[in-house]
PDB file of C-alpha atoms in Angstrom:
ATOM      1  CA  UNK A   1     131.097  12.375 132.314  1.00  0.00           C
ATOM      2  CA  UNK A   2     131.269  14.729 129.437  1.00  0.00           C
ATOM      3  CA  UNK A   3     131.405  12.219 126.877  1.00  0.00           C
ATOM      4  CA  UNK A   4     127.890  10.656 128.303  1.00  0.00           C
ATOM      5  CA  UNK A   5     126.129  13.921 128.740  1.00  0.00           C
ATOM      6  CA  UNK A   6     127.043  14.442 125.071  1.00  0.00           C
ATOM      7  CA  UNK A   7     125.670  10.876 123.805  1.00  0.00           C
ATOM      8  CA  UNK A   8     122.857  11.876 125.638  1.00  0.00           C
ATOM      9  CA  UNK A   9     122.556  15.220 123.846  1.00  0.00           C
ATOM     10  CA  UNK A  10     122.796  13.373 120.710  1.00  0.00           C
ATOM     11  CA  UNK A  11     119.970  10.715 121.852  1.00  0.00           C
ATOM     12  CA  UNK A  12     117.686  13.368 122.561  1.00  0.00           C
ATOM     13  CA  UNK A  13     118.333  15.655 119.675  1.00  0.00           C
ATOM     14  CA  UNK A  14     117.365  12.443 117.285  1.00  0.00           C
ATOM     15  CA  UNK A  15     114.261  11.665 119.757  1.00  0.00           C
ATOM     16  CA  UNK A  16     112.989  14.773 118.681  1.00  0.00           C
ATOM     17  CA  UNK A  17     113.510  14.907 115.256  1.00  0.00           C
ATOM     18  CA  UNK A  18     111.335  11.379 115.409  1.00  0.00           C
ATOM     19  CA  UNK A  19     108.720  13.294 117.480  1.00  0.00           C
ATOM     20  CA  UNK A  20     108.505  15.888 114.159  1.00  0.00           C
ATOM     21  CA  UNK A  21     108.445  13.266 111.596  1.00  0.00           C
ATOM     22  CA  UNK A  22     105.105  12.435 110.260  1.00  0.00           C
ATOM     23  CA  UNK A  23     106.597   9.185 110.068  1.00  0.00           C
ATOM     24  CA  UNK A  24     106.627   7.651 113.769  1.00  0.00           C
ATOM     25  CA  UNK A  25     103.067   9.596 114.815  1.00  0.00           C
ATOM     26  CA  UNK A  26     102.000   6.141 115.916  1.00  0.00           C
ATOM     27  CA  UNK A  27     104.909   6.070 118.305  1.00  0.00           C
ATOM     28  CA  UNK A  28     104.627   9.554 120.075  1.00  0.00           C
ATOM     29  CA  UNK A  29     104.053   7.516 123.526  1.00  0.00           C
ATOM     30  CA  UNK A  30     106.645   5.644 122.659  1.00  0.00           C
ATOM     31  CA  UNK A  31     109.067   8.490 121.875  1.00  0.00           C
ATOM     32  CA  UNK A  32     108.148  10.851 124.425  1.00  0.00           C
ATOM     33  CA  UNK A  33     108.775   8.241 127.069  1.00  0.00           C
ATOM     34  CA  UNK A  34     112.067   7.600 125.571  1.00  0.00           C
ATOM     35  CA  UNK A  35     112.798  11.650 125.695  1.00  0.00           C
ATOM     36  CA  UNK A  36     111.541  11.749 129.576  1.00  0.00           C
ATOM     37  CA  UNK A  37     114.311   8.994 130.522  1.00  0.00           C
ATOM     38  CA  UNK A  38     117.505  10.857 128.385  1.00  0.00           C
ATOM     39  CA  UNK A  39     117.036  13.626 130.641  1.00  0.00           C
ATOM     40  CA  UNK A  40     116.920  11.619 134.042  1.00  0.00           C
ATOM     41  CA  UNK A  41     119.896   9.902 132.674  1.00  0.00           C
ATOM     42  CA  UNK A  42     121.600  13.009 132.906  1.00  0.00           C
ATOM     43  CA  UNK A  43     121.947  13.110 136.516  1.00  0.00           C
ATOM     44  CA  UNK A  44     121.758  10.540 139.271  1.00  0.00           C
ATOM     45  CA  UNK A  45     119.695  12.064 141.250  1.00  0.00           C
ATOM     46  CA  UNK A  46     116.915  12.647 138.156  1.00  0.00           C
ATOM     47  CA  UNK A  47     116.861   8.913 137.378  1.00  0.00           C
ATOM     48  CA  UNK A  48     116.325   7.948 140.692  1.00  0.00           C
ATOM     49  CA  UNK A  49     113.158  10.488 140.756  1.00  0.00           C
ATOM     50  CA  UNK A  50     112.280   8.845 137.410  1.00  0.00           C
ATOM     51  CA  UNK A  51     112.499   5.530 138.904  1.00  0.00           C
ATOM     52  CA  UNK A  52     111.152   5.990 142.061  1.00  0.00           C
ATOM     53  CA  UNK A  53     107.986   8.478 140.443  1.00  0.00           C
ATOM     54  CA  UNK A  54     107.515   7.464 136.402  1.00  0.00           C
ATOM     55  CA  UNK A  55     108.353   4.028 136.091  1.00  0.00           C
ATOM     56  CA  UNK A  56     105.863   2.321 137.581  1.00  0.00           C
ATOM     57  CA  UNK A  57     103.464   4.316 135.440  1.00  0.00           C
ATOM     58  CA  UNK A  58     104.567   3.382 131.871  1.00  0.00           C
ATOM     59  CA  UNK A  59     102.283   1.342 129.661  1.00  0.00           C
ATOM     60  CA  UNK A  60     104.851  -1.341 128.593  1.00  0.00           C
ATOM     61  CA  UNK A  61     103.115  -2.377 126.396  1.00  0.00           C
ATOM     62  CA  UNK A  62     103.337   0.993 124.114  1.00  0.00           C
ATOM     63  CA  UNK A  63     107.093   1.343 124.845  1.00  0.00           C
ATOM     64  CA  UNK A  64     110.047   1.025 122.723  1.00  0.00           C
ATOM     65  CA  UNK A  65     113.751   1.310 123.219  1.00  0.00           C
ATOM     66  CA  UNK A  66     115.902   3.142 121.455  1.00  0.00           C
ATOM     67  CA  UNK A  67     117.394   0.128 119.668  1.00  0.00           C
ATOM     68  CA  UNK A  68     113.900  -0.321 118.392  1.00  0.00           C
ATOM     69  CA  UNK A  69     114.918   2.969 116.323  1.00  0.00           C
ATOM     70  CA  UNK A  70     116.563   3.299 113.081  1.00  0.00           C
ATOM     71  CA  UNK A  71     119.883   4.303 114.466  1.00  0.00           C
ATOM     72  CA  UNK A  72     122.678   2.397 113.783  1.00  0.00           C
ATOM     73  CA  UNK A  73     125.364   3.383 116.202  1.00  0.00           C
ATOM     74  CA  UNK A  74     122.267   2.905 118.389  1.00  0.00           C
ATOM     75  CA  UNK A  75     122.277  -0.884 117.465  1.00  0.00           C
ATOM     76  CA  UNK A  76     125.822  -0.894 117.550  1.00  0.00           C
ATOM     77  CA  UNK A  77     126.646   0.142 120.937  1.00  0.00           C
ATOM     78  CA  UNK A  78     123.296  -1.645 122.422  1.00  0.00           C
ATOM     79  CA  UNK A  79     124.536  -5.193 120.388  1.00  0.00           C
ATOM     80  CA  UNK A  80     127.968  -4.742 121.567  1.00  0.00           C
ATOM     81  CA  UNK A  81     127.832  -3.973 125.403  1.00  0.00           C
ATOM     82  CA  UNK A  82     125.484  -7.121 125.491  1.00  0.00           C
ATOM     83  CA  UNK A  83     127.589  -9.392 123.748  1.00  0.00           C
ATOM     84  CA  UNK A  84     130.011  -8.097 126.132  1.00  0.00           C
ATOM     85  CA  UNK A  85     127.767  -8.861 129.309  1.00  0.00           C
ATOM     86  CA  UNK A  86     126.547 -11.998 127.933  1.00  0.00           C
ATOM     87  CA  UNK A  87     129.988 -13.133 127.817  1.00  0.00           C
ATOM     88  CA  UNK A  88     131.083 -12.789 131.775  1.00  0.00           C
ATOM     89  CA  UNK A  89     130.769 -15.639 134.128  1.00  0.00           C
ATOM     90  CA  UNK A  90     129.113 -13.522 136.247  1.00  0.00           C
ATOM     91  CA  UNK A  91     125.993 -13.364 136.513  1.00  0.00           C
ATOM     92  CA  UNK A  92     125.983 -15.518 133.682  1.00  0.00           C
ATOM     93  CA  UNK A  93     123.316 -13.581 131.333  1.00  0.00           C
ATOM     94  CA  UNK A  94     122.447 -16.585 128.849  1.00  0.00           C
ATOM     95  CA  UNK A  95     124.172 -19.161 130.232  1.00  0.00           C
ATOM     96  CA  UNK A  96     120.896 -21.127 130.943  1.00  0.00           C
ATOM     97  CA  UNK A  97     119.824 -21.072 127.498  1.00  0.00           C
ATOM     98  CA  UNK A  98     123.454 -22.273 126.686  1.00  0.00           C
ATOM     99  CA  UNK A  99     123.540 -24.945 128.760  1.00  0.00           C
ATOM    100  CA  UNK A 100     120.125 -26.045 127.549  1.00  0.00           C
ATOM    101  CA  UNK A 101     120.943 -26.295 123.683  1.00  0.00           C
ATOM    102  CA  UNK A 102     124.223 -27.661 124.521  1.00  0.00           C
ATOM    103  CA  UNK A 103     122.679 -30.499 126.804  1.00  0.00           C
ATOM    104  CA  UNK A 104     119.864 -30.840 123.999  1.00  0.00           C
ATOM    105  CA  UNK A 105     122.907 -31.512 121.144  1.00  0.00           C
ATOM    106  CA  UNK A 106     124.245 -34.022 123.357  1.00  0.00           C
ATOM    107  CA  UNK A 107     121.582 -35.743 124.022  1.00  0.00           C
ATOM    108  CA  UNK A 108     120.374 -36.530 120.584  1.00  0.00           C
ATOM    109  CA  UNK A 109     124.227 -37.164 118.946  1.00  0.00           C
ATOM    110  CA  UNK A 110     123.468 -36.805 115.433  1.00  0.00           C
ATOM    111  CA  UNK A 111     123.183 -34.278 112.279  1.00  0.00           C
ATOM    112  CA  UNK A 112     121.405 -31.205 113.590  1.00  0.00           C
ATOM    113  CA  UNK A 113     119.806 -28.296 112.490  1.00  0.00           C
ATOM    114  CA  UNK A 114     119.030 -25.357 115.001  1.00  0.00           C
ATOM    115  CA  UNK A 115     117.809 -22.258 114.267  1.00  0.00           C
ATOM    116  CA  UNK A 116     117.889 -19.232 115.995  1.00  0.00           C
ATOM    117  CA  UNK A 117     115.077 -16.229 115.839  1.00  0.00           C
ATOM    118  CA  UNK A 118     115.952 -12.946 116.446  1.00  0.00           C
ATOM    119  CA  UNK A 119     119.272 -14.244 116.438  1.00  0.00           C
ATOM    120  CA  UNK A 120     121.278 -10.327 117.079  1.00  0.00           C
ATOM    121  CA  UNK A 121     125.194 -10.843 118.192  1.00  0.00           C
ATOM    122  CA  UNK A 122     124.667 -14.956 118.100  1.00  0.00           C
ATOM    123  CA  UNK A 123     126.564 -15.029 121.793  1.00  0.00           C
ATOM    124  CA  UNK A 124     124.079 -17.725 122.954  1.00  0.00           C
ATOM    125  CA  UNK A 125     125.211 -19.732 119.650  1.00  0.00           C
ATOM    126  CA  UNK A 126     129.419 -18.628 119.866  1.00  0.00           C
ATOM    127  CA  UNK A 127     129.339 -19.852 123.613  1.00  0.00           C
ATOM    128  CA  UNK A 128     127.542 -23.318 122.824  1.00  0.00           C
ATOM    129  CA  UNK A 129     129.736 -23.714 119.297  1.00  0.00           C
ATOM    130  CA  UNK A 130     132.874 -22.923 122.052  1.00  0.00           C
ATOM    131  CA  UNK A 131     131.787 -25.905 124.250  1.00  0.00           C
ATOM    132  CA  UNK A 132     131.103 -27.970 121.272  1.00  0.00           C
ATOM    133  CA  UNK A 133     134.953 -27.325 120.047  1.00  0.00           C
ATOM    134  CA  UNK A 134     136.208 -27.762 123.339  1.00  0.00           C
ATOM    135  CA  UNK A 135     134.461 -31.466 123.565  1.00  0.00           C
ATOM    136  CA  UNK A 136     135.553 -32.408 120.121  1.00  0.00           C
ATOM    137  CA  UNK A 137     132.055 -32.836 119.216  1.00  0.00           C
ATOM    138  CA  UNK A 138     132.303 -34.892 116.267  1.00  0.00           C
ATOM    139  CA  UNK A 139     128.596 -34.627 114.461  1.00  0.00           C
ATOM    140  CA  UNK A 140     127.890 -32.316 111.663  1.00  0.00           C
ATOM    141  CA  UNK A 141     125.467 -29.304 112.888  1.00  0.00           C
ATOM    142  CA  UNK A 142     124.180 -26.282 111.555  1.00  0.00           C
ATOM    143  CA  UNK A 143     123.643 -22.948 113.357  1.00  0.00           C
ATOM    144  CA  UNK A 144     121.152 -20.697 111.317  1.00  0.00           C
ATOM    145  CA  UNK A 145     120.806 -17.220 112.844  1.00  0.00           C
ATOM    146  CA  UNK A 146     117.866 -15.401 111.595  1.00  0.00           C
ATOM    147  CA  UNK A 147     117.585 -11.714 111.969  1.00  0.00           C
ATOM    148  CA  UNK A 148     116.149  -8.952 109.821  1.00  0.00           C
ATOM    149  CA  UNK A 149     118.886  -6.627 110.781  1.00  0.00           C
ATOM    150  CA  UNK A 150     121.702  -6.078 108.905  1.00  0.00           C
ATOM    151  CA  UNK A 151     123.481  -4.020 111.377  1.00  0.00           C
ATOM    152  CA  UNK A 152     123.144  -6.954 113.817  1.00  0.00           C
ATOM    153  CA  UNK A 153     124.440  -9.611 111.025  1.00  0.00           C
ATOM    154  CA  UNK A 154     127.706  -7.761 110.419  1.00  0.00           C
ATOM    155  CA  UNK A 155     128.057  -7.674 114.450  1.00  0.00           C
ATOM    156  CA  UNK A 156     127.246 -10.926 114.753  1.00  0.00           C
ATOM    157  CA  UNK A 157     129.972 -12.446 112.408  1.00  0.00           C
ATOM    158  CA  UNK A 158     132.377 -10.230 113.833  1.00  0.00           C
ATOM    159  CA  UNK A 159     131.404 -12.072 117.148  1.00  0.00           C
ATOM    160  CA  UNK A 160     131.625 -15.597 115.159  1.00  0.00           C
ATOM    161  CA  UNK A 161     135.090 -14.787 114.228  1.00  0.00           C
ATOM    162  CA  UNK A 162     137.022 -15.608 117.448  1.00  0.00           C
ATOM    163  CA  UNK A 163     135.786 -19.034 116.652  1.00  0.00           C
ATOM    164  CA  UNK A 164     138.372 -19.139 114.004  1.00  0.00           C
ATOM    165  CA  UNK A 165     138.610 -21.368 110.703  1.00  0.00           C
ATOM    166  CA  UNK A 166     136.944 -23.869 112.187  1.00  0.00           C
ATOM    167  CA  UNK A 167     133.216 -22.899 111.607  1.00  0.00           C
ATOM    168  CA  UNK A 168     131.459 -21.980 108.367  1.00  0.00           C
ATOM    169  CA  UNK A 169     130.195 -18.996 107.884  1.00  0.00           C
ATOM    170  CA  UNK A 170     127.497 -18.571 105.338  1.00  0.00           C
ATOM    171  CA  UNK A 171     125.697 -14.839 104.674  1.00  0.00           C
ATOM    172  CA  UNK A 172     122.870 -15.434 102.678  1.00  0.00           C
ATOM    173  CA  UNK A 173     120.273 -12.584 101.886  1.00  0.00           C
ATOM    174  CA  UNK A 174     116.853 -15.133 102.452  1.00  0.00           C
ATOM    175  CA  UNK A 175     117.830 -18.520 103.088  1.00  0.00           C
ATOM    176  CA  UNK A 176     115.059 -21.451 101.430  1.00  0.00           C
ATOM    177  CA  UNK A 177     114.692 -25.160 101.829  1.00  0.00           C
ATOM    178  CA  UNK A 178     117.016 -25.922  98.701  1.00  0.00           C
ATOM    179  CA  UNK A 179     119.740 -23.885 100.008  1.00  0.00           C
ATOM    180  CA  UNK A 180     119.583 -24.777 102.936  1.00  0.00           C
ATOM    181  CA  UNK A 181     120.118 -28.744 101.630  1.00  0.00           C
ATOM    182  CA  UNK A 182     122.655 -27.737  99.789  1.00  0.00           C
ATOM    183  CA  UNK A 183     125.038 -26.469 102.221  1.00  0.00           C
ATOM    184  CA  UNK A 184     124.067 -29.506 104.442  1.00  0.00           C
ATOM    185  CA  UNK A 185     125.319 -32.002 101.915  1.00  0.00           C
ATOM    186  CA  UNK A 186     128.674 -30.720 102.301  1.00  0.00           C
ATOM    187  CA  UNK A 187     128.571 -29.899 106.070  1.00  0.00           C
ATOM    188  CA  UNK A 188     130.887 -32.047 107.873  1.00  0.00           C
ATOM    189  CA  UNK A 189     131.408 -30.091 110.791  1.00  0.00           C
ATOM    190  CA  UNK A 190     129.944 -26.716 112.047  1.00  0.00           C
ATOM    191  CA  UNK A 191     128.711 -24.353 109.704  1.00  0.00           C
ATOM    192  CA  UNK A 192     126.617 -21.441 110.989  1.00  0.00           C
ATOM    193  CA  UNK A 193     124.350 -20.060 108.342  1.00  0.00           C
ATOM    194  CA  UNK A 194     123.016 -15.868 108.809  1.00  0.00           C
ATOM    195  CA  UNK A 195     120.175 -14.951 106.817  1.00  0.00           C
ATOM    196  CA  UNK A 196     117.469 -12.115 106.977  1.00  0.00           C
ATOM    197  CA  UNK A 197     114.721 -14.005 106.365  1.00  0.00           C
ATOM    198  CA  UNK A 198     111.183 -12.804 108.209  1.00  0.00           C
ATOM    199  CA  UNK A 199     110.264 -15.142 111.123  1.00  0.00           C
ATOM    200  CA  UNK A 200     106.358 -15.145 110.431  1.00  0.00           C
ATOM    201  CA  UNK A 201     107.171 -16.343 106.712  1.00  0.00           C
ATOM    202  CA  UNK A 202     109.328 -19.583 107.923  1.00  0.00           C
ATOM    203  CA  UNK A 203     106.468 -21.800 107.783  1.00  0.00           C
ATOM    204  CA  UNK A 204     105.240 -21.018 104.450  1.00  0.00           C
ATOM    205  CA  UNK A 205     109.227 -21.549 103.552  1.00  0.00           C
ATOM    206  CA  UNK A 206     109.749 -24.721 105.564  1.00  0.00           C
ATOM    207  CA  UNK A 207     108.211 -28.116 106.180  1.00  0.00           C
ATOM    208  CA  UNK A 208     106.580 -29.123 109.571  1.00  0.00           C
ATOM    209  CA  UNK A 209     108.550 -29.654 112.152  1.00  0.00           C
ATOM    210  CA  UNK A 210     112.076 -28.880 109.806  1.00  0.00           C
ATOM    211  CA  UNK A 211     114.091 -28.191 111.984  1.00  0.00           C
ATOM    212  CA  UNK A 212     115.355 -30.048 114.992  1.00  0.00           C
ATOM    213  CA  UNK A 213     116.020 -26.930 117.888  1.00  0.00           C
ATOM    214  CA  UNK A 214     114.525 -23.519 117.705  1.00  0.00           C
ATOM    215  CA  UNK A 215     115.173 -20.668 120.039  1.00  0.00           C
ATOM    216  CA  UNK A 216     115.011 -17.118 120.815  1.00  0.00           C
ATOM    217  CA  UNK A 217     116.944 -15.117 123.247  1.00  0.00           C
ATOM    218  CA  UNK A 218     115.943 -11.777 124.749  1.00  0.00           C
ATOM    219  CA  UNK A 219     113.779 -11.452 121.251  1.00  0.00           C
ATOM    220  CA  UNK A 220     109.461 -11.964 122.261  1.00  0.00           C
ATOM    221  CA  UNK A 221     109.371  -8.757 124.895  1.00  0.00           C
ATOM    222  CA  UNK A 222     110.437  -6.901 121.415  1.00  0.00           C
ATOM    223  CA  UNK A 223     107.545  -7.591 119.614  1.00  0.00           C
ATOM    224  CA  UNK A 224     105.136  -5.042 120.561  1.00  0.00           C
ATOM    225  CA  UNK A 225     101.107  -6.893 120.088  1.00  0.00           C
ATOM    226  CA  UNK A 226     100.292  -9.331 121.638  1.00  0.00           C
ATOM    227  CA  UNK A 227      99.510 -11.239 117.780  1.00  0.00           C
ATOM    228  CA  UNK A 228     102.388 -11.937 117.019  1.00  0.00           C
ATOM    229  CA  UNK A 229     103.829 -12.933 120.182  1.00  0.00           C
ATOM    230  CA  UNK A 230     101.248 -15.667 119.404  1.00  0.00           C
ATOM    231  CA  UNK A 231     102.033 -15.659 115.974  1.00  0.00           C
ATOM    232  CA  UNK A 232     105.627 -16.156 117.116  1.00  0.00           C
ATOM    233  CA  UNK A 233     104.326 -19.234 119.049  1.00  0.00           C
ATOM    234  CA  UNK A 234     102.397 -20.841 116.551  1.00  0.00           C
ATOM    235  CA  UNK A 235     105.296 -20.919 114.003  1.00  0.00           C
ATOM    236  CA  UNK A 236     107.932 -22.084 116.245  1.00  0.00           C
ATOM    237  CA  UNK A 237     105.858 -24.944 117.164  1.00  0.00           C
ATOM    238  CA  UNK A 238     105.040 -25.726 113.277  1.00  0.00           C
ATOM    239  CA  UNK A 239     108.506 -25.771 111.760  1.00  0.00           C
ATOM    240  CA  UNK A 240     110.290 -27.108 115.362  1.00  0.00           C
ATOM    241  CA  UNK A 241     110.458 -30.577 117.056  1.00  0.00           C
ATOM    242  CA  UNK A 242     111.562 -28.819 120.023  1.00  0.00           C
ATOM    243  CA  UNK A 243     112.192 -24.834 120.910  1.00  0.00           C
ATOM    244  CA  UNK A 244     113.569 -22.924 123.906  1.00  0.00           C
ATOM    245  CA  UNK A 245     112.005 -19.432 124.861  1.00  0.00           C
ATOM    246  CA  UNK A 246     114.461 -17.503 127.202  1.00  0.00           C
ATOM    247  CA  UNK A 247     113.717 -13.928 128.227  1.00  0.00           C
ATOM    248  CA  UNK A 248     113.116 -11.715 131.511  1.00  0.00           C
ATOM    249  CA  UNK A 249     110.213 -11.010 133.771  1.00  0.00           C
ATOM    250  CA  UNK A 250     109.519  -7.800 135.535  1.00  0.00           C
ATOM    251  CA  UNK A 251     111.351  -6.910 138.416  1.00  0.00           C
ATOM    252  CA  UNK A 252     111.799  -4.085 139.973  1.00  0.00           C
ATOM    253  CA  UNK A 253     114.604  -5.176 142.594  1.00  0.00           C
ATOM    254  CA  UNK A 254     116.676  -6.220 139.682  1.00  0.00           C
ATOM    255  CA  UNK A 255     116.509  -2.242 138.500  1.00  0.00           C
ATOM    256  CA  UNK A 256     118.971  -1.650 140.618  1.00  0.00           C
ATOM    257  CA  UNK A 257     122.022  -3.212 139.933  1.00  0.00           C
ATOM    258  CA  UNK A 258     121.154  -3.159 135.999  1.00  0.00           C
ATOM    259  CA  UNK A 259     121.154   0.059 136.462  1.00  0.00           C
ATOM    260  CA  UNK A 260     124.805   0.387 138.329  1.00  0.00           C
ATOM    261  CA  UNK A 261     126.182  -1.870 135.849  1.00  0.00           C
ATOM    262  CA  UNK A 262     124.752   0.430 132.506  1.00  0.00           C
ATOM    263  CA  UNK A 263     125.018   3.981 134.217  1.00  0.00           C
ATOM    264  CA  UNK A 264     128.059   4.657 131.786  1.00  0.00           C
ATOM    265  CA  UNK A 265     126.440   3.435 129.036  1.00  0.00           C
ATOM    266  CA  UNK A 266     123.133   5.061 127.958  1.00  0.00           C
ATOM    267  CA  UNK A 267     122.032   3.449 125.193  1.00  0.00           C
ATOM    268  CA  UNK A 268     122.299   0.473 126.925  1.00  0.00           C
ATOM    269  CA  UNK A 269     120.882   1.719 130.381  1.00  0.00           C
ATOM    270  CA  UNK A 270     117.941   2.553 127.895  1.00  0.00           C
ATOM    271  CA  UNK A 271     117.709  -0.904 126.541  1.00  0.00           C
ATOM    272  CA  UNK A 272     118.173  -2.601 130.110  1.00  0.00           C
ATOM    273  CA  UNK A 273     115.398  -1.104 132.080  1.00  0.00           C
ATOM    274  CA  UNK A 274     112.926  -0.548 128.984  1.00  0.00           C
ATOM    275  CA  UNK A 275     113.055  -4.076 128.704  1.00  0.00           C
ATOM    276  CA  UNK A 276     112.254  -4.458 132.375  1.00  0.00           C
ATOM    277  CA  UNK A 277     109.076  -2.309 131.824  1.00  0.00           C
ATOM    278  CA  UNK A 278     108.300  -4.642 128.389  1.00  0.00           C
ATOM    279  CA  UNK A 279     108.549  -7.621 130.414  1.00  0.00           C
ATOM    280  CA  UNK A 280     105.956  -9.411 131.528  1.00  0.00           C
ATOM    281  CA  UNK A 281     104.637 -10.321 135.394  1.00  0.00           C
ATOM    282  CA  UNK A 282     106.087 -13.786 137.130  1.00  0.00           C
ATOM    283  CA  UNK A 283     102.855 -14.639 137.384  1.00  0.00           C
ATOM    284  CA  UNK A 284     101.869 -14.317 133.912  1.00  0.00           C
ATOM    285  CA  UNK A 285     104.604 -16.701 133.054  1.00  0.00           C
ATOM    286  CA  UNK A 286     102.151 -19.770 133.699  1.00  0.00           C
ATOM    287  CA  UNK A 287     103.407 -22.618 131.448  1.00  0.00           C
ATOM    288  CA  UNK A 288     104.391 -26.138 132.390  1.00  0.00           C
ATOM    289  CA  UNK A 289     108.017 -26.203 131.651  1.00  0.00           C
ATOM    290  CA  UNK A 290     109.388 -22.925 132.947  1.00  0.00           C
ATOM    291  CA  UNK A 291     112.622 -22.307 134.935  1.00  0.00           C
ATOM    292  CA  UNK A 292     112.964 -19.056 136.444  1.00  0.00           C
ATOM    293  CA  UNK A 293     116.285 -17.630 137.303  1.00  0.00           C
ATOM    294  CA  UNK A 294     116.640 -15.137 140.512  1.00  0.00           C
ATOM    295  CA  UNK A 295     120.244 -13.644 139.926  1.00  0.00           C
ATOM    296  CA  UNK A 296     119.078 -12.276 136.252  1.00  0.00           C
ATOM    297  CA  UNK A 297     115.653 -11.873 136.605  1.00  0.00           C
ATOM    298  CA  UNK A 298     115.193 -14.337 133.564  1.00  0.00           C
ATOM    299  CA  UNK A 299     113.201 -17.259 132.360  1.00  0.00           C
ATOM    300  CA  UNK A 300     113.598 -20.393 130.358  1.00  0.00           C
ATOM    301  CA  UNK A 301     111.270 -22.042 128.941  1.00  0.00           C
ATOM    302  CA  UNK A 302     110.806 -25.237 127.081  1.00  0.00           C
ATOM    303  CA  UNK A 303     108.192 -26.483 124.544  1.00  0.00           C
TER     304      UNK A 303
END
């Protein structure tokens, strides 16, 4: 208990050196909402005031979690307990998004190229690349994992790793058409390619409908206007012949055991309920190939 009262400390003591900084004055909501949660997450019976009398309250839509920060051990310990979470059978965290690229590789039995946006600790991609192992699957593919981040990239192929020698890695700083051709000619089984390339540039950078499978896990609640969710949209469906959107929708029953399970961990705590309150409504979620799943409070959906 001493150790997380003192993470806490440390969370708070770097909340408020944002609040003084010139720098993030456009975020004060933001931050100060972020500083009201660190200290109910210093007692149980706090958060469950904060719950029960400030959550419902907060603008979502303003709000940012700490991993949203530039903190790296912030990042680290966020990225890590996920990967972690995402891995267990139970409740199976991105296991429908798995299943979904995995069923989509099978189905079309050729060279592939998938891309993933937002791409963080690449579990959704390790777990499919395990299946695809396990079968034997004999056609060449390429994984490309884009994310700005380079604390997430070094996570990430530390998470590739267990797949041993045989997948590719490739770190490139900004991956283009050429290079990407390149490393395909010589691809005769899995390579997975991690670049830092920004999303809303890909289809200046890429062809029409380049690239066979795009998807984004747990990534659209974290962009904070509304533009470029649609911008998000409109570029997935210009350099993709076929995409997968999986993320959560708000629900406040499914607080409460995200909030048993992340109690010991702050920083993730933070990151699992501000995401709840950046989610959008069920209802909201109107499109014509959606699959909603009850046990995780998440959605899948297909374009």
């Amino acid at each position: 208990m001493k150790k997380r009262r003192m993470e806490i400390e440390g969370i708070l003591e770097k909340l408020r050196e944002f609040k003084n900084d010139s720098r993030y004055s456009g975020r004060l909501y933001a931050i100060e909402e972020n500083i009201q949660f660190a200290e109910a997450m210093k007692s149980l019976p706090r958060y469950v005031w904060w719950l029960l009398t400030r959550a419902s309250k907060i603008d979502g839509s303003r709000l940012l979690e700490l991993t949203d920060f530039p903190v790296e051990e912030w990042d680290v310990r966020m990225h890590k307990r996920l990967i972690e979470m995402e891995r267990k059978d139970r409740p199976g965290l991105v296991k429908p998004l798995a299943d979904k690229v995995i069923q989509s590789i099978l189905k079309e039995n050729r060279p592939l190229i998938l891309a993933n946006l937002g791409a963080g600790g690449m579990e959704v991609d390790r777990q499919v690349i395990s299946q695809l192992l396990e079968k034997k699957y004999g056609k060449p593919i390429i994984f490309i994992g884009v994310d700005k981040s380079p604390i997430t990239n070094k996570i990430a192929k530390e998470n590739l790793n267990f797949l041993g020698k045989a997948v590719e890695i490739v770190d490139v700083e900004n991956l283009t058409k050429n290079r990407l051709e390149e490393i395909a000619k010589t691809n005769r089984g899995i390579t997975v390619i991690l670049c830092k390339n920004d999303i809303f540039n890909l289809g200046a950078e890429f062809p029409p409908k380049y690239f066979d499978l795009v998807y984004n896990s747990l990534f659209k609640h974290h962009l904070t206007e509304e533009s470029d969710k649609d911008k998000l949209d409109k570029i997935i469906k210009e350099i993709s012949k076929k995409s997968l959107e999986y993320d959560g929708y708000r629900s406040w029953f499914h607080m409460i055991p995200q909030s048993i399970v992340a109690w010991n961990n702050p920083v993730f705590l933070n990151g699992t309920i501000f995401s709840m309150l950046r989610y959008s409504g069920k209802i909201n979620l109107n499109f014509s190939k959606v699959s909603f799943f009850k046990n995780t409070g998440h959605y899948l959906r297909e374009i």
